[in-house]
Amino acid sequence: MVLKKHFASTVPVLLASIRLALGVVFFESVDELPRNLEYDFIIAGGGTGGGTVAGRLAENPNWKILVIEAGPSNEGIFATMPPGLSGQVSNNPNLTWGYFTTPQSGMNDRVTSYSRAKLLGGCSSHNGGGYTRGSRDDWDRWANATGDNGLRWDNMLEVMKQGENFVNNSAHLPQQGHFDPSVHGFNGKLFVSATYTIYPLNDLLLGVTKELPDEFPFLLDENGGRPIGVSWAHRTEDSTATRSSSATAFIETSGDNLHVLVNTYVTRVLSHPSSSSLSSSSIIAFRGVELAKDAQSRRKTLFAKKEVIVAGGVIGTPQILMNSGIGSREELKALGIKTLVDNPSVGKNFTDQISVVVFFNTTLPNTDFDLDEAIAEWNTTHTGPLIMSAPLKNQIVWVRLKDDSPAFEVGPDPSPGENAPHIEVNTNAVSAITGASVNAQLAPGVNGTNTIQISLINLHPVSRGSIKLSSPSPFDPPIIDPGLLNSPLDFAVLREGIRSTQRLFLASVFNTSVFGSVYPLESTSSSDEALDTFIKDEGAPYLHGGCSAMMSPRGASWGVVDPDFGVKGTKGLRVIDASVFPSIPSGHTQAHVYGLAERASRMIKEMWA
């Protein structure tokens, strides 16, 4: 058992001991948990959604909350603190699940890794930190799809503002023109900042907004509900350029009524021991979890007085549900799993954004840096290249294709409305391109060229995939099939996104610094076939997955959870994570998970008040 400390060494011993007694309590083994203590809520998964809900429910001092996390605590893992070290977490086999996709037919049957964090805070402890609420049209579409007006933008904006604490950046650089104070909160638990570095590309991109305002307008705030244009990037980090995650913002700030059991798997959720079924309505009451340290350990059970909340993420949640007998009867029967709730929607509709990399020849300064020196700078002044997940992510370009775009000759506009972008363009770094950094063969003379290295993302793919069990063992990885690039429309949107980005860098402000794309070659971009070949070679999941346990209207014959996050056909069981998304939003997904978790927490508090 570990008691969480929050006091510096200079605090008097008496006060430190008092605070120590009130802090969140960590356990390494189920055998360490207090005997004869009944938890009101048990949360399976300490990620972005689970950590937020845990912290919010723990605000009621009369409730006992238990979070069960498969990985270790984020505490003591230095790489979770500077945002620029996120890759050291996502590439660490001890801190990730080590997932891989099935061969993707739309990507030349390539298999790709699918990184998911396995530590407290989940992906909020290792992601790029992008805080983007998406378009107001995303939220309004969710409200229409679920029949829940509480999900409309005007309602959810206030929820997200109340959870946010927008702060100045660590270098104390000017903030005016980098955000709109009216759409941000300043008293919440989750830190957000408009962190940036001084670099020539900043002013060049702002120059494009004056030269080509129709396609690339200036956008004061990407979180104002209409993310279209060139904006400054916002991130979940505090004023010392330290990552703010669900673990640091919500778990670590809680009292000793919140317990966290780490390095322990939830293998199944269990029906209530005294009544497995409410016979009058065929509703199964769930109150328990089965858990184990690993596949060789003896499995044990715990039961909650009020609810079990599954927050295993877009992959882990459907896996837990299916192992528990909640899923397609046909698929579960084939694996010898008894069906308790026949719901074919579990694990289906899995969706992820699709990205490609694009490289432009440039004479702009190289952004490579010495890692040891950067760590020393961050430790000393909390400035330097490690304040961001990539050294050039100062701004984001959000592109909405025109209504008469050639892409929409292939299929209907997949975006939720006129306030939503189709494409996100991230400038990551300026560095030499090598064959090791791309999938396809480089053109002659390109290797070693100094390039602006860009990620280009199709935000609203229409391709769909699935999460399925590979075996009846909860310790075997599931079958992960994002179904990327299964639709011609997804190719068409990416083609037009590449062409839009090439027009961006053809602006006259770049005449003396950027000289056309070298990957793909600018000369090949007029050919749909050539670009499709490039996209098949370079396409990859952007790791913004969702919808694998999607929300639908109460009483609907499809979907997995109702608008109150309750699993259909059950009582006492909810899901709160990205798997419940009705569709993928216009941007990075963590802000949406935080928003949904805040809303769910309020609903649970009101129900049990």
mmCIF file of C-alpha atoms in Angstrom, residues 234-489:
data_model
loop_
_atom_site.group_PDB
_atom_site.id
_atom_site.type_symbol
_atom_site.label_atom_id
_atom_site.label_comp_id
_atom_site.label_asym_id
_atom_site.label_seq_id
_atom_site.Cartn_x
_atom_site.Cartn_y
_atom_site.Cartn_z
ATOM 1 C CA HIS A 234 -3.479 24.086 -27.300
ATOM 2 C CA ARG A 235 -2.154 21.318 -25.075
ATOM 3 C CA THR A 236 -2.865 19.620 -21.779
ATOM 4 C CA GLU A 237 0.102 20.912 -19.848
ATOM 5 C CA ASP A 238 0.584 23.323 -16.978
ATOM 6 C CA SER A 239 2.560 26.551 -16.677
ATOM 7 C CA THR A 240 5.763 24.566 -16.073
ATOM 8 C CA ALA A 241 5.382 22.641 -19.360
ATOM 9 C CA THR A 242 4.524 19.506 -17.385
ATOM 10 C CA ARG A 243 1.928 17.106 -18.759
ATOM 11 C CA SER A 244 -1.535 17.370 -17.234
ATOM 12 C CA SER A 245 -3.330 14.011 -17.388
ATOM 13 C CA SER A 246 -6.331 12.373 -15.800
ATOM 14 C CA ALA A 247 -3.882 10.905 -13.287
ATOM 15 C CA THR A 248 -2.315 14.217 -12.283
ATOM 16 C CA ALA A 249 -5.470 16.324 -12.554
ATOM 17 C CA PHE A 250 -8.094 14.042 -11.046
ATOM 18 C CA ILE A 251 -6.578 11.040 -9.291
ATOM 19 C CA GLU A 252 -3.589 12.566 -7.536
ATOM 20 C CA THR A 253 -5.689 15.453 -6.231
ATOM 21 C CA SER A 254 -8.235 13.176 -4.546
ATOM 22 C CA GLY A 255 -8.634 12.162 -0.923
ATOM 23 C CA ASP A 256 -8.146 8.821 0.785
ATOM 24 C CA ASN A 257 -11.633 7.659 -0.182
ATOM 25 C CA LEU A 258 -10.146 6.958 -3.610
ATOM 26 C CA HIS A 259 -8.143 3.738 -3.814
ATOM 27 C CA VAL A 260 -6.105 2.718 -6.856
ATOM 28 C CA LEU A 261 -5.099 -0.894 -7.488
ATOM 29 C CA VAL A 262 -2.348 -1.009 -10.120
ATOM 30 C CA ASN A 263 -0.791 -3.812 -12.183
ATOM 31 C CA THR A 264 -4.060 -5.737 -12.050
ATOM 32 C CA TYR A 265 -6.312 -6.839 -14.901
ATOM 33 C CA VAL A 266 -10.103 -6.740 -14.856
ATOM 34 C CA THR A 267 -10.912 -9.953 -16.701
ATOM 35 C CA ARG A 268 -14.718 -9.761 -16.526
ATOM 36 C CA VAL A 269 -17.582 -7.794 -15.053
ATOM 37 C CA LEU A 270 -19.917 -9.975 -13.018
ATOM 38 C CA SER A 271 -23.630 -10.089 -12.451
ATOM 39 C CA HIS A 272 -24.908 -9.338 -8.963
ATOM 40 C CA PRO A 273 -24.560 -12.419 -6.746
ATOM 41 C CA SER A 274 -28.032 -12.149 -5.255
ATOM 42 C CA SER A 275 -29.952 -11.540 -8.462
ATOM 43 C CA SER A 276 -28.354 -12.124 -11.838
ATOM 44 C CA SER A 277 -31.495 -11.114 -13.697
ATOM 45 C CA LEU A 278 -34.412 -8.803 -13.220
ATOM 46 C CA SER A 279 -36.855 -11.258 -14.719
ATOM 47 C CA SER A 280 -39.642 -8.769 -15.425
ATOM 48 C CA SER A 281 -37.546 -6.903 -17.973
ATOM 49 C CA SER A 282 -34.706 -9.330 -18.783
ATOM 50 C CA ILE A 283 -32.226 -6.789 -17.461
ATOM 51 C CA ILE A 284 -29.039 -8.244 -15.997
ATOM 52 C CA ALA A 285 -27.789 -6.526 -12.839
ATOM 53 C CA PHE A 286 -24.012 -6.143 -12.754
ATOM 54 C CA ARG A 287 -22.137 -5.115 -9.632
ATOM 55 C CA GLY A 288 -18.878 -7.048 -9.634
ATOM 56 C CA VAL A 289 -15.522 -7.511 -11.292
ATOM 57 C CA GLU A 290 -13.224 -10.484 -11.689
ATOM 58 C CA LEU A 291 -9.564 -9.563 -11.499
ATOM 59 C CA ALA A 292 -6.116 -11.100 -11.597
ATOM 60 C CA LYS A 293 -2.465 -10.093 -11.628
ATOM 61 C CA ASP A 294 -1.724 -12.120 -14.740
ATOM 62 C CA ALA A 295 -2.839 -15.220 -16.617
ATOM 63 C CA GLN A 296 -1.193 -17.526 -14.072
ATOM 64 C CA SER A 297 -2.691 -15.855 -11.002
ATOM 65 C CA ARG A 298 -5.793 -16.973 -9.197
ATOM 66 C CA ARG A 299 -8.750 -14.830 -10.161
ATOM 67 C CA LYS A 300 -10.591 -12.965 -7.422
ATOM 68 C CA THR A 301 -13.841 -11.043 -7.274
ATOM 69 C CA LEU A 302 -15.003 -7.747 -5.827
ATOM 70 C CA PHE A 303 -18.490 -6.256 -5.744
ATOM 71 C CA ALA A 304 -19.596 -2.635 -5.628
ATOM 72 C CA LYS A 305 -22.525 -1.316 -3.638
ATOM 73 C CA LYS A 306 -23.680 0.990 -6.412
ATOM 74 C CA GLU A 307 -22.058 0.574 -9.846
ATOM 75 C CA VAL A 308 -19.275 -0.853 -11.944
ATOM 76 C CA ILE A 309 -17.855 1.512 -14.554
ATOM 77 C CA VAL A 310 -15.850 0.115 -17.474
ATOM 78 C CA ALA A 311 -13.244 2.541 -18.810
ATOM 79 C CA GLY A 312 -10.872 0.249 -20.669
ATOM 80 C CA GLY A 313 -10.674 2.398 -23.782
ATOM 81 C CA VAL A 314 -11.640 1.807 -27.363
ATOM 82 C CA ILE A 315 -10.011 -1.646 -27.396
ATOM 83 C CA GLY A 316 -10.113 -2.757 -23.782
ATOM 84 C CA THR A 317 -13.761 -1.933 -23.147
ATOM 85 C CA PRO A 318 -15.305 -4.164 -25.837
ATOM 86 C CA GLN A 319 -12.831 -6.885 -24.855
ATOM 87 C CA ILE A 320 -13.980 -6.764 -21.214
ATOM 88 C CA LEU A 321 -17.643 -6.692 -22.222
ATOM 89 C CA MET A 322 -17.326 -9.658 -24.590
ATOM 90 C CA ASN A 323 -15.334 -11.701 -22.088
ATOM 91 C CA SER A 324 -18.171 -11.006 -19.659
ATOM 92 C CA GLY A 325 -20.804 -12.427 -21.999
ATOM 93 C CA ILE A 326 -21.994 -9.099 -23.406
ATOM 94 C CA GLY A 327 -21.744 -9.211 -27.176
ATOM 95 C CA SER A 328 -22.801 -11.110 -30.257
ATOM 96 C CA ARG A 329 -24.311 -14.429 -29.196
ATOM 97 C CA GLU A 330 -22.990 -16.104 -32.324
ATOM 98 C CA GLU A 331 -19.424 -14.860 -31.830
ATOM 99 C CA LEU A 332 -19.378 -15.602 -28.099
ATOM 100 C CA LYS A 333 -20.780 -19.100 -28.613
ATOM 101 C CA ALA A 334 -17.979 -19.879 -31.080
ATOM 102 C CA LEU A 335 -15.490 -19.148 -28.279
ATOM 103 C CA GLY A 336 -17.387 -21.046 -25.604
ATOM 104 C CA ILE A 337 -18.413 -17.889 -23.704
ATOM 105 C CA LYS A 338 -21.889 -17.893 -22.177
ATOM 106 C CA THR A 339 -23.997 -15.033 -23.485
ATOM 107 C CA LEU A 340 -25.631 -12.906 -20.809
ATOM 108 C CA VAL A 341 -26.606 -9.960 -23.026
ATOM 109 C CA ASP A 342 -26.891 -10.591 -26.763
ATOM 110 C CA ASN A 343 -25.682 -7.358 -28.356
ATOM 111 C CA PRO A 344 -24.043 -7.685 -31.789
ATOM 112 C CA SER A 345 -22.983 -4.007 -31.684
ATOM 113 C CA VAL A 346 -20.248 -4.608 -29.104
ATOM 114 C CA GLY A 347 -16.888 -4.171 -30.818
ATOM 115 C CA LYS A 348 -18.418 -3.066 -34.106
ATOM 116 C CA ASN A 349 -18.191 0.347 -35.834
ATOM 117 C CA PHE A 350 -14.602 0.798 -34.631
ATOM 118 C CA THR A 351 -13.366 3.942 -36.374
ATOM 119 C CA ASP A 352 -10.064 5.781 -36.511
ATOM 120 C CA GLN A 353 -8.768 8.800 -38.356
ATOM 121 C CA ILE A 354 -6.334 8.102 -41.191
ATOM 122 C CA SER A 355 -3.016 9.910 -41.561
ATOM 123 C CA VAL A 356 -0.231 10.203 -44.094
ATOM 124 C CA VAL A 357 3.100 12.009 -43.865
ATOM 125 C CA VAL A 358 4.066 14.671 -46.387
ATOM 126 C CA PHE A 359 7.548 16.220 -46.725
ATOM 127 C CA PHE A 360 8.485 19.577 -48.264
ATOM 128 C CA ASN A 361 11.969 20.660 -49.307
ATOM 129 C CA THR A 362 13.005 23.641 -47.183
ATOM 130 C CA THR A 363 15.873 25.859 -46.086
ATOM 131 C CA LEU A 364 14.189 26.627 -42.757
ATOM 132 C CA PRO A 365 16.387 25.865 -39.715
ATOM 133 C CA ASN A 366 16.683 22.230 -38.723
ATOM 134 C CA THR A 367 14.852 21.423 -35.483
ATOM 135 C CA ASP A 368 16.925 18.385 -34.464
ATOM 136 C CA PHE A 369 18.216 18.617 -30.901
ATOM 137 C CA ASP A 370 20.429 16.846 -28.408
ATOM 138 C CA LEU A 371 18.176 14.889 -26.055
ATOM 139 C CA ASP A 372 20.414 15.107 -22.991
ATOM 140 C CA GLU A 373 20.720 18.864 -23.376
ATOM 141 C CA ALA A 374 16.956 19.192 -23.877
ATOM 142 C CA ILE A 375 16.251 17.198 -20.706
ATOM 143 C CA ALA A 376 18.671 19.392 -18.766
ATOM 144 C CA GLU A 377 16.960 22.518 -20.106
ATOM 145 C CA TRP A 378 13.508 21.227 -19.234
ATOM 146 C CA ASN A 379 14.658 20.276 -15.727
ATOM 147 C CA THR A 380 16.225 23.698 -15.201
ATOM 148 C CA THR A 381 13.839 26.156 -16.849
ATOM 149 C CA HIS A 382 10.935 24.050 -18.182
ATOM 150 C CA THR A 383 11.566 25.447 -21.645
ATOM 151 C CA GLY A 384 13.130 24.112 -24.825
ATOM 152 C CA PRO A 385 12.131 21.453 -27.359
ATOM 153 C CA LEU A 386 10.583 19.092 -24.795
ATOM 154 C CA ILE A 387 7.710 21.452 -24.000
ATOM 155 C CA MET A 388 5.848 19.904 -26.962
ATOM 156 C CA SER A 389 5.454 16.372 -28.279
ATOM 157 C CA ALA A 390 7.236 17.451 -31.488
ATOM 158 C CA PRO A 391 9.547 20.453 -31.882
ATOM 159 C CA LEU A 392 7.424 22.273 -34.486
ATOM 160 C CA LYS A 393 3.840 21.745 -33.297
ATOM 161 C CA ASN A 394 3.212 25.420 -32.653
ATOM 162 C CA GLN A 395 0.251 25.715 -34.997
ATOM 163 C CA ILE A 396 -2.358 23.525 -36.650
ATOM 164 C CA VAL A 397 -3.923 24.057 -40.066
ATOM 165 C CA TRP A 398 -7.573 22.970 -40.203
ATOM 166 C CA VAL A 399 -8.886 22.635 -43.765
ATOM 167 C CA ARG A 400 -12.494 22.445 -44.846
ATOM 168 C CA LEU A 401 -12.839 21.308 -48.444
ATOM 169 C CA LYS A 402 -15.176 23.293 -50.659
ATOM 170 C CA ASP A 403 -18.666 21.979 -51.291
ATOM 171 C CA ASP A 404 -17.744 21.358 -54.936
ATOM 172 C CA SER A 405 -14.497 19.549 -54.077
ATOM 173 C CA PRO A 406 -13.681 16.627 -56.406
ATOM 174 C CA ALA A 407 -13.718 14.437 -53.273
ATOM 175 C CA PHE A 408 -17.482 14.758 -53.037
ATOM 176 C CA GLU A 409 -17.945 13.479 -56.546
ATOM 177 C CA VAL A 410 -16.880 10.145 -55.052
ATOM 178 C CA GLY A 411 -19.289 10.242 -52.117
ATOM 179 C CA PRO A 412 -21.272 12.596 -49.867
ATOM 180 C CA ASP A 413 -19.541 14.981 -47.483
ATOM 181 C CA PRO A 414 -18.762 12.911 -44.348
ATOM 182 C CA SER A 415 -18.282 15.897 -42.027
ATOM 183 C CA PRO A 416 -20.969 16.784 -39.454
ATOM 184 C CA GLY A 417 -21.589 20.281 -40.840
ATOM 185 C CA GLU A 418 -20.258 23.523 -42.235
ATOM 186 C CA ASN A 419 -18.363 24.345 -39.017
ATOM 187 C CA ALA A 420 -16.186 21.226 -39.240
ATOM 188 C CA PRO A 421 -12.868 20.685 -41.042
ATOM 189 C CA HIS A 422 -12.125 17.655 -43.188
ATOM 190 C CA ILE A 423 -8.332 17.758 -42.855
ATOM 191 C CA GLU A 424 -5.850 18.488 -40.067
ATOM 192 C CA VAL A 425 -2.293 19.494 -40.990
ATOM 193 C CA ASN A 426 0.392 19.226 -38.298
ATOM 194 C CA THR A 427 3.902 20.554 -38.821
ATOM 195 C CA ASN A 428 6.070 18.224 -36.750
ATOM 196 C CA ALA A 429 9.716 19.034 -37.418
ATOM 197 C CA VAL A 430 12.312 20.223 -39.892
ATOM 198 C CA SER A 431 14.852 17.492 -40.451
ATOM 199 C CA ALA A 432 16.574 15.441 -43.126
ATOM 200 C CA ILE A 433 14.346 12.898 -44.833
ATOM 201 C CA THR A 434 15.692 9.349 -44.993
ATOM 202 C CA GLY A 435 14.421 6.070 -46.317
ATOM 203 C CA ALA A 436 13.940 4.908 -42.732
ATOM 204 C CA SER A 437 11.358 7.629 -42.076
ATOM 205 C CA VAL A 438 8.951 6.622 -44.865
ATOM 206 C CA ASN A 439 7.341 3.458 -46.196
ATOM 207 C CA ALA A 440 7.687 3.959 -49.961
ATOM 208 C CA GLN A 441 10.871 4.401 -51.948
ATOM 209 C CA LEU A 442 12.217 7.941 -52.154
ATOM 210 C CA ALA A 443 12.766 9.544 -55.540
ATOM 211 C CA PRO A 444 16.393 9.851 -56.688
ATOM 212 C CA GLY A 445 18.219 12.725 -55.022
ATOM 213 C CA VAL A 446 15.659 13.178 -52.230
ATOM 214 C CA ASN A 447 17.374 11.179 -49.481
ATOM 215 C CA GLY A 448 19.017 13.520 -46.996
ATOM 216 C CA THR A 449 17.050 16.588 -48.102
ATOM 217 C CA ASN A 450 16.155 19.055 -45.352
ATOM 218 C CA THR A 451 12.368 18.893 -45.101
ATOM 219 C CA ILE A 452 9.335 20.181 -43.250
ATOM 220 C CA GLN A 453 7.783 16.966 -41.987
ATOM 221 C CA ILE A 454 4.003 17.020 -41.828
ATOM 222 C CA SER A 455 1.207 14.760 -40.630
ATOM 223 C CA LEU A 456 -1.972 15.112 -42.683
ATOM 224 C CA ILE A 457 -5.124 13.574 -41.222
ATOM 225 C CA ASN A 458 -8.507 12.667 -42.682
ATOM 226 C CA LEU A 459 -10.672 13.605 -39.714
ATOM 227 C CA HIS A 460 -13.939 11.982 -40.821
ATOM 228 C CA PRO A 461 -13.254 8.597 -42.429
ATOM 229 C CA VAL A 462 -16.218 6.548 -43.544
ATOM 230 C CA SER A 463 -14.332 3.234 -43.315
ATOM 231 C CA ARG A 464 -15.326 1.085 -40.342
ATOM 232 C CA GLY A 465 -13.658 -1.794 -38.531
ATOM 233 C CA SER A 466 -14.131 -3.961 -35.473
ATOM 234 C CA ILE A 467 -12.671 -5.305 -32.250
ATOM 235 C CA LYS A 468 -13.168 -9.050 -31.752
ATOM 236 C CA LEU A 469 -11.926 -11.610 -29.271
ATOM 237 C CA SER A 470 -9.106 -13.835 -30.482
ATOM 238 C CA SER A 471 -9.758 -16.452 -27.808
ATOM 239 C CA PRO A 472 -11.769 -16.941 -24.609
ATOM 240 C CA SER A 473 -8.746 -15.839 -22.560
ATOM 241 C CA PRO A 474 -8.946 -12.207 -21.371
ATOM 242 C CA PHE A 475 -5.138 -12.108 -21.439
ATOM 243 C CA ASP A 476 -4.871 -12.706 -25.180
ATOM 244 C CA PRO A 477 -4.871 -9.544 -27.323
ATOM 245 C CA PRO A 478 -8.068 -9.026 -29.297
ATOM 246 C CA ILE A 479 -8.322 -8.896 -33.076
ATOM 247 C CA ILE A 480 -7.949 -5.212 -33.969
ATOM 248 C CA ASP A 481 -9.222 -4.311 -37.426
ATOM 249 C CA PRO A 482 -9.693 -0.555 -37.957
ATOM 250 C CA GLY A 483 -10.711 -1.222 -41.567
ATOM 251 C CA LEU A 484 -8.622 1.706 -42.792
ATOM 252 C CA LEU A 485 -9.050 2.990 -46.345
ATOM 253 C CA ASN A 486 -11.837 0.577 -47.210
ATOM 254 C CA SER A 487 -13.775 3.407 -48.850
ATOM 255 C CA PRO A 488 -12.896 5.310 -52.056
ATOM 256 C CA LEU A 489 -14.147 8.473 -50.338
#
